[in-house]
């Protein structure tokens, strides 16, 4: 028997405990998204939640967990008689693996029965198993888009629709959706992000005593899990009783009009999209009041609910860090509370109805139990917030001492030669950096040909998760059986093969696999000249804007974007290949400029990065975007370095300016067999890549 780590034994994580408990009290809250760094017990506490959920009554033998009091009229195992006897079972926790197939999630034709008995039968998927339970997705941000689409449909409709291979089935699929993710590995699509009712940001404690207690308990659990669970059995039982009592109390909790207006005011002030935030906040406030033993929602309940339901909904774009300005939240709540009349349930009306049942050692409510509230966030700025002057720079200012920037010493304190935003880099070295221009819409970037890379939304690709376009005989190991085509291939030969029963007589030559075509994700690698020549600040401001725009586009298309800069004596990877827009924005905030131009070093570093990425992800095709004026003032000959990039799709952006032009970038583009464009066309890179096929 597998013993789960006790929910009550988890140290700290008050907000996460509260969010999970509120969903256990009222499934209408809509699930929890747990964001956090590695090793913060995200998966441990989510798995421990299932043991605290009340048991459910199900129709005996029903694979779709129908409620005997109100069975699903469209249940494939039905019809069931309403009011018939049921059996009680614990609430289930169903885990959706990141690499699961569409058939495994939604269900499909029962291939074994179809081939052996000749009957059409439906085999339920994970959505059916999770009905009236918990669907848990670890690393939900890495889930394939086709699975995300299925989850969105099921979460929105409360039903799963299966239309494939001559099977047409629909069944109820109402579940508590819980996901965990590490933001460093990429963000969620906005549609899926909005489907989570609450979100919690978790970080490891910096308190040595608390960290020591975490280690102490974990070692004790690993040494003897059953004995450890027995020591926490009393707390677990009390918590389960308190959840059950709060769940029974929820229908009787009253939401006064004053609190309803308060919720609407807060959601409108934070400019969240749609009305789902208002509904989630209201349901969470009702659940919080029931959890605290109250029969009327108060301002404290609204505050606790808003802290969990609004942070992920107020992001205007992926560059905004999730968070909530709690100072503004308190100001709004205080302002609206002052207008409450007698009996409105405000702070001076109805207060808490005594201590909550089950004792005072349950999960804290995030500030309502006297604990220190989290510090306010920095508002709507996100990692790229700044003054309006940060949006761009006026180009063309000459060097301050009359010399070319390439002739100035590169001592680590090189100046860009142009006015900037006045802020040093993040390292505090005092180096002036170019501010990024505002991100702009980027046309579709497509790598020529048809690849076989990871599923994405950019270039054409043969992929296992695309739409089926036909069937073929497998050339190797059969991985994706086309059931209908296989049966059609075998059908004409049944009499000749002596078939006498209902099952089909199959041979290896009858097997067919699905031919699929979809879209793949690519790696767009920028190699940028950050030296002091040719108005480096103008170039860096435009390049930063383009890279940030591509990061936003990559977030939507599931791509990777990287950035290499070269200046002074060498090149560095300023942004390792990533699909995390937050990590990318943070790295791009400060890129110093100045010094000489080691072009060969930049090309060699690009070759190294691409070589490593091919080992990590051999199917992902790269596109190299080289931004330079072609000048070489350090680092040796370019030809040997350029030879390392043969066969890589390249675009050279020529930054040369002024009345006298040497045409060095033209020669470089010819050497790389790349398309050559000017810096002014940087915002139109989508057209460049589409023209790449013509250029080569």
Short mmCIF file of N, CA, C and O in Angstrom, two decimals, residues 136-191:
data_model
loop_
_atom_site.label_atom_id
_atom_site.label_comp_id
_atom_site.label_asym_id
_atom_site.label_seq_id
_atom_site.Cartn_x
_atom_site.Cartn_y
_atom_site.Cartn_z
N UNK A 136 -5.03 16.08 -11.95
CA UNK A 136 -3.78 16.73 -11.59
C UNK A 136 -2.81 16.65 -12.76
O UNK A 136 -2.56 15.57 -13.30
N UNK A 137 -2.27 17.80 -13.15
CA UNK A 137 -1.32 17.88 -14.25
C UNK A 137 -0.03 18.49 -13.71
O UNK A 137 0.03 19.69 -13.42
N UNK A 138 1.00 17.66 -13.55
CA UNK A 138 2.30 18.16 -13.14
C UNK A 138 3.01 18.73 -14.37
O UNK A 138 2.95 18.15 -15.46
N UNK A 139 3.66 19.87 -14.18
CA UNK A 139 4.30 20.59 -15.29
C UNK A 139 3.27 20.88 -16.39
O UNK A 139 3.46 20.57 -17.57
N UNK A 140 2.18 21.51 -15.99
CA UNK A 140 1.07 21.74 -16.92
C UNK A 140 1.49 22.66 -18.07
O UNK A 140 0.92 22.59 -19.16
N UNK A 141 2.50 23.50 -17.86
CA UNK A 141 2.94 24.40 -18.92
C UNK A 141 3.67 23.67 -20.05
O UNK A 141 3.88 24.24 -21.11
N UNK A 142 4.05 22.41 -19.81
CA UNK A 142 4.72 21.62 -20.84
C UNK A 142 3.75 20.71 -21.59
O UNK A 142 4.16 19.95 -22.46
N UNK A 143 2.47 20.81 -21.27
CA UNK A 143 1.47 19.96 -21.91
C UNK A 143 1.32 20.34 -23.38
O UNK A 143 1.33 21.52 -23.74
N UNK A 144 1.19 19.33 -24.24
CA UNK A 144 1.04 19.59 -25.68
C UNK A 144 -0.25 20.35 -25.95
O UNK A 144 -1.26 20.18 -25.26
N UNK A 145 -0.21 21.18 -26.97
CA UNK A 145 -1.34 22.05 -27.27
C UNK A 145 -2.62 21.28 -27.57
O UNK A 145 -3.72 21.73 -27.23
N UNK A 146 -2.52 20.14 -28.23
CA UNK A 146 -3.73 19.40 -28.57
C UNK A 146 -4.40 18.86 -27.31
O UNK A 146 -5.63 18.74 -27.25
N UNK A 147 -3.62 18.55 -26.27
CA UNK A 147 -4.21 18.13 -25.01
C UNK A 147 -4.80 19.33 -24.25
O UNK A 147 -5.83 19.21 -23.58
N UNK A 148 -4.14 20.48 -24.37
CA UNK A 148 -4.67 21.69 -23.75
C UNK A 148 -6.04 22.02 -24.33
O UNK A 148 -6.96 22.40 -23.61
N UNK A 149 -6.19 21.88 -25.64
CA UNK A 149 -7.47 22.16 -26.28
C UNK A 149 -8.57 21.26 -25.72
O UNK A 149 -9.70 21.71 -25.47
N UNK A 150 -8.26 19.99 -25.53
CA UNK A 150 -9.25 19.08 -24.97
C UNK A 150 -9.61 19.48 -23.54
O UNK A 150 -10.79 19.44 -23.15
N UNK A 151 -8.61 19.83 -22.75
CA UNK A 151 -8.88 20.25 -21.37
C UNK A 151 -9.75 21.50 -21.33
O UNK A 151 -10.65 21.62 -20.50
N UNK A 152 -9.48 22.46 -22.23
CA UNK A 152 -10.27 23.68 -22.27
C UNK A 152 -11.73 23.38 -22.58
O UNK A 152 -12.63 23.92 -21.93
N UNK A 153 -11.95 22.52 -23.55
CA UNK A 153 -13.34 22.16 -23.90
C UNK A 153 -14.05 21.48 -22.73
O UNK A 153 -15.19 21.82 -22.41
N UNK A 154 -13.38 20.53 -22.12
CA UNK A 154 -14.00 19.80 -21.02
C UNK A 154 -14.25 20.70 -19.82
O UNK A 154 -15.30 20.63 -19.17
N UNK A 155 -13.28 21.58 -19.50
CA UNK A 155 -13.44 22.46 -18.35
C UNK A 155 -14.55 23.48 -18.59
O UNK A 155 -15.27 23.86 -17.65
N UNK A 156 -14.70 23.93 -19.83
CA UNK A 156 -15.72 24.93 -20.13
C UNK A 156 -17.12 24.33 -20.16
O UNK A 156 -18.08 24.95 -19.69
N UNK A 157 -17.26 23.13 -20.71
CA UNK A 157 -18.58 22.53 -20.91
C UNK A 157 -18.97 21.55 -19.82
O UNK A 157 -20.15 21.22 -19.68
N UNK A 158 -18.00 21.04 -19.07
CA UNK A 158 -18.32 20.03 -18.08
C UNK A 158 -18.63 18.69 -18.71
O UNK A 158 -19.17 17.79 -18.04
N UNK A 159 -18.32 18.54 -19.99
CA UNK A 159 -18.59 17.30 -20.70
C UNK A 159 -17.42 17.01 -21.64
O UNK A 159 -16.71 17.92 -22.07
N UNK A 160 -17.25 15.75 -21.96
CA UNK A 160 -16.24 15.32 -22.91
C UNK A 160 -16.94 14.77 -24.15
O UNK A 160 -17.82 13.91 -24.04
N UNK A 161 -16.54 15.28 -25.31
CA UNK A 161 -17.11 14.84 -26.58
C UNK A 161 -16.03 14.10 -27.35
O UNK A 161 -14.93 14.62 -27.56
N UNK A 162 -16.36 12.87 -27.77
CA UNK A 162 -15.42 12.04 -28.52
C UNK A 162 -16.06 11.71 -29.86
O UNK A 162 -17.11 11.07 -29.91
N UNK A 163 -15.43 12.18 -30.92
CA UNK A 163 -15.91 11.92 -32.28
C UNK A 163 -14.73 11.45 -33.10
O UNK A 163 -13.97 12.24 -33.66
N UNK A 164 -14.54 10.14 -33.17
CA UNK A 164 -13.42 9.61 -33.96
C UNK A 164 -13.64 8.12 -34.21
O UNK A 164 -14.28 7.42 -33.42
N UNK A 165 -13.10 7.65 -35.34
CA UNK A 165 -13.08 6.23 -35.67
C UNK A 165 -14.48 5.60 -35.54
O UNK A 165 -14.67 4.56 -34.94
N UNK A 166 -15.47 6.31 -36.10
CA UNK A 166 -16.87 5.88 -36.09
C UNK A 166 -17.46 5.78 -34.70
O UNK A 166 -18.49 5.16 -34.50
N UNK A 167 -16.81 6.41 -33.69
CA UNK A 167 -17.33 6.44 -32.32
C UNK A 167 -17.82 7.84 -32.02
O UNK A 167 -17.13 8.82 -32.27
N UNK A 168 -19.04 7.95 -31.53
CA UNK A 168 -19.62 9.22 -31.13
C UNK A 168 -20.13 9.07 -29.70
O UNK A 168 -21.15 8.42 -29.47
N UNK A 169 -19.40 9.64 -28.75
CA UNK A 169 -19.72 9.47 -27.33
C UNK A 169 -19.61 10.82 -26.64
O UNK A 169 -18.75 11.64 -26.97
N UNK A 170 -20.49 11.04 -25.67
CA UNK A 170 -20.38 12.21 -24.81
C UNK A 170 -20.71 11.79 -23.38
O UNK A 170 -21.60 10.96 -23.16
N UNK A 171 -19.96 12.32 -22.44
CA UNK A 171 -20.20 11.96 -21.03
C UNK A 171 -19.80 13.13 -20.15
O UNK A 171 -19.04 14.03 -20.56
N UNK A 172 -20.28 13.15 -18.93
CA UNK A 172 -19.96 14.22 -17.99
C UNK A 172 -18.49 14.17 -17.59
O UNK A 172 -17.92 13.08 -17.44
N UNK A 173 -17.89 15.34 -17.44
CA UNK A 173 -16.48 15.43 -17.05
C UNK A 173 -16.30 16.71 -16.23
O UNK A 173 -15.76 17.70 -16.72
N UNK A 174 -16.80 16.67 -15.01
CA UNK A 174 -16.64 17.79 -14.09
C UNK A 174 -15.61 17.40 -13.04
O UNK A 174 -15.80 16.42 -12.31
N UNK A 175 -14.53 18.14 -12.99
CA UNK A 175 -13.42 17.76 -12.12
C UNK A 175 -12.76 19.00 -11.57
O UNK A 175 -12.91 20.12 -12.10
N UNK A 176 -12.02 18.81 -10.50
CA UNK A 176 -11.21 19.87 -9.93
C UNK A 176 -9.85 19.82 -10.62
O UNK A 176 -9.12 18.84 -10.50
N UNK A 177 -9.52 20.87 -11.36
CA UNK A 177 -8.28 20.92 -12.13
C UNK A 177 -7.18 21.56 -11.28
O UNK A 177 -7.30 22.70 -10.85
N UNK A 178 -6.13 20.79 -11.04
CA UNK A 178 -4.99 21.26 -10.26
C UNK A 178 -3.74 21.08 -11.12
O UNK A 178 -3.48 19.97 -11.62
N UNK A 179 -2.99 22.15 -11.30
CA UNK A 179 -1.77 22.08 -12.09
C UNK A 179 -0.60 22.69 -11.35
O UNK A 179 -0.77 23.62 -10.56
N UNK A 180 0.57 22.16 -11.59
CA UNK A 180 1.80 22.74 -11.06
C UNK A 180 2.72 23.07 -12.21
O UNK A 180 2.70 22.42 -13.26
N UNK A 181 3.55 24.08 -12.02
CA UNK A 181 4.46 24.50 -13.09
C UNK A 181 5.61 25.28 -12.51
O UNK A 181 5.52 25.88 -11.44
N UNK A 182 6.73 25.25 -13.25
CA UNK A 182 7.89 26.08 -12.97
C UNK A 182 7.95 27.14 -14.05
O UNK A 182 8.18 26.83 -15.22
N UNK A 183 7.73 28.43 -13.72
CA UNK A 183 7.68 29.47 -14.76
C UNK A 183 8.94 29.57 -15.60
O UNK A 183 8.90 30.08 -16.72
N UNK A 184 10.08 29.10 -15.09
CA UNK A 184 11.31 29.16 -15.86
C UNK A 184 11.24 28.31 -17.12
O UNK A 184 12.01 28.52 -18.06
N UNK A 185 10.33 27.34 -17.16
CA UNK A 185 10.23 26.43 -18.30
C UNK A 185 9.17 26.85 -19.30
O UNK A 185 8.85 26.10 -20.21
N UNK A 186 8.63 28.05 -19.15
CA UNK A 186 7.63 28.53 -20.09
C UNK A 186 6.30 28.81 -19.42
O UNK A 186 6.01 28.31 -18.33
N UNK A 187 5.50 29.64 -20.08
CA UNK A 187 4.23 30.07 -19.53
C UNK A 187 3.07 29.30 -20.15
O UNK A 187 3.22 28.62 -21.15
N UNK A 188 1.91 29.47 -19.53
CA UNK A 188 0.68 28.84 -20.01
C UNK A 188 0.00 29.72 -21.04
O UNK A 188 0.15 30.96 -21.02
N UNK A 189 -0.77 29.11 -21.91
CA UNK A 189 -1.63 29.86 -22.80
C UNK A 189 -2.67 30.61 -21.97
O UNK A 189 -3.16 30.12 -20.95
N UNK A 190 -3.05 31.83 -22.38
CA UNK A 190 -4.00 32.61 -21.59
C UNK A 190 -5.33 31.90 -21.37
O UNK A 190 -5.94 32.02 -20.30
N UNK A 191 -5.80 31.14 -22.38
CA UNK A 191 -7.09 30.47 -22.23
C UNK A 191 -7.05 29.45 -21.11
O UNK A 191 -7.98 29.34 -20.30
#
